C-alpha atoms as one frame of an Amber mdcrd trajectory, in Angstrom:
protein
 141.347 136.989  91.680 141.372 135.903  95.322 137.588 135.399  95.394 137.759
 133.331  92.191 140.509 131.109  93.697 138.448 130.599  96.847 135.367 129.742
  94.795 137.370 127.177  92.728 138.616 125.611  95.948 135.075 125.339  97.359
 133.846 123.776  94.148 136.708 121.215  94.117 136.123 120.239  97.782 132.401
 120.000  97.120 132.909 117.739  94.101 135.251 115.519  96.043 132.797 115.160
  98.953 129.924 114.485  96.528 131.912 111.616  95.046 132.264 110.112  98.520
 128.461 110.161  99.218 126.496 107.050  99.194 122.643 107.081  99.162 121.374
 106.655 102.712 118.519 104.338 101.764 119.557 102.220  98.828 116.850  99.735
  97.729 117.274  96.229  99.072 117.199  93.263  96.693 114.093  91.957  98.473
 112.063  95.146  97.878 109.291  95.077  95.351 106.137  93.219  94.395 106.003
  89.452  94.812 103.402  86.717  94.317 103.099  82.963  94.573 102.708  82.709
  90.775 102.953  84.991  87.701  99.134  84.633  87.425  98.781  86.008  90.971
 100.959  88.946  89.917  98.261  90.048  87.493  95.403  89.731  90.046  95.216
  92.934  92.074  92.953  91.192  94.603  94.974  88.013  94.998  95.700  87.079
  98.650  98.958  85.494  97.358 100.537  88.858  96.504 102.861  90.874  98.774
 104.996  93.962  98.522 108.070  95.054 100.482 108.542  98.815 100.488 111.103
 101.093 102.035 113.196  98.151 103.156 111.105  97.594 106.238 107.367  97.603
 105.374 105.720  94.325 104.212 102.200  94.171 102.978  99.904  91.251 102.154
  96.181  91.178 101.293  94.970  91.716 104.898  98.194  91.842 106.796 100.855
  94.575 107.210 104.124  94.422 109.051 106.970  96.748 109.934 110.478  95.453
 110.569 112.250  96.877 113.568 115.404  94.921 113.064 116.874  93.545 109.845
 120.128  91.646 110.048 122.152  90.185 107.179 122.188  86.423 107.208 124.449
  85.288 104.357 125.056  86.960 101.044 121.396  87.301 100.032 119.615  86.498
 103.294 118.160  88.540 106.103 116.423  87.863 109.415 113.793  90.249 110.510
 111.837  91.135 113.640 108.317  92.120 112.535 105.419  93.773 114.312 102.268
  92.929 112.354  98.594  93.684 112.138  95.948  91.705 110.353  92.292  90.837
 110.609  91.901  92.928 113.756  94.841  91.360 115.575  98.390  92.450 116.408
 101.199  89.910 116.488 104.977  89.457 115.993 106.936  87.306 113.616 110.622
  86.541 113.088 111.065  85.420 109.483 114.212  84.800 107.445 113.984  86.295
 103.905 116.355  85.239 101.162 116.761  85.524  97.398 117.279  82.131  95.784
 119.645  81.551  92.816 116.659  81.583  90.463 115.612  85.063  91.699 112.666
  83.860  93.825 112.112  85.344  97.250 111.936  82.629  99.991 110.401  83.476
 103.354 110.873  80.982 106.206 108.656  81.358 109.292 106.617  84.146 107.687
 103.673  85.881 109.289 101.084  84.752 106.735 100.263  81.473 105.052  99.825
  77.892 106.196 103.255  76.637 105.286 106.459  77.459 107.249 108.101  78.392
 103.915 106.622  80.566 101.148 108.193  81.102  97.787 107.361  84.100  95.689
 108.177  85.229  92.094 108.944  88.865  91.370 106.062  90.657  89.739 106.723
  93.100  86.909 104.255  95.856  87.621 103.510  98.172  84.744 104.153 101.786
  85.597 101.138 104.092  85.470 101.337 106.939  82.996
């Protein structure tokens, strides 16, 4: 009986601790596939597409970046310090990423593009079977 009581206590403590756990790497709202337009979402070779994976890796057609620092800047905004590579060059960028009220991703001072501000729509990518 004593072993059964100890086992029950261990199970109860384990369940209580499991209820307190939070995933270490919850997906950020800015993660996913994005493009300038819905049409660009459907074009696998579009230079106007990007993806943000793992919370700190950003990929464009010929550029990839890794964020070393991500700091919350408002309710749905973040500033980032990026180390990037593209077209044979290495460079740094300090963009601000935010999610607009309409669900678009807005990137100010981004590492790619001619404009100081890029706006992206979320792409719904079909899952492979």
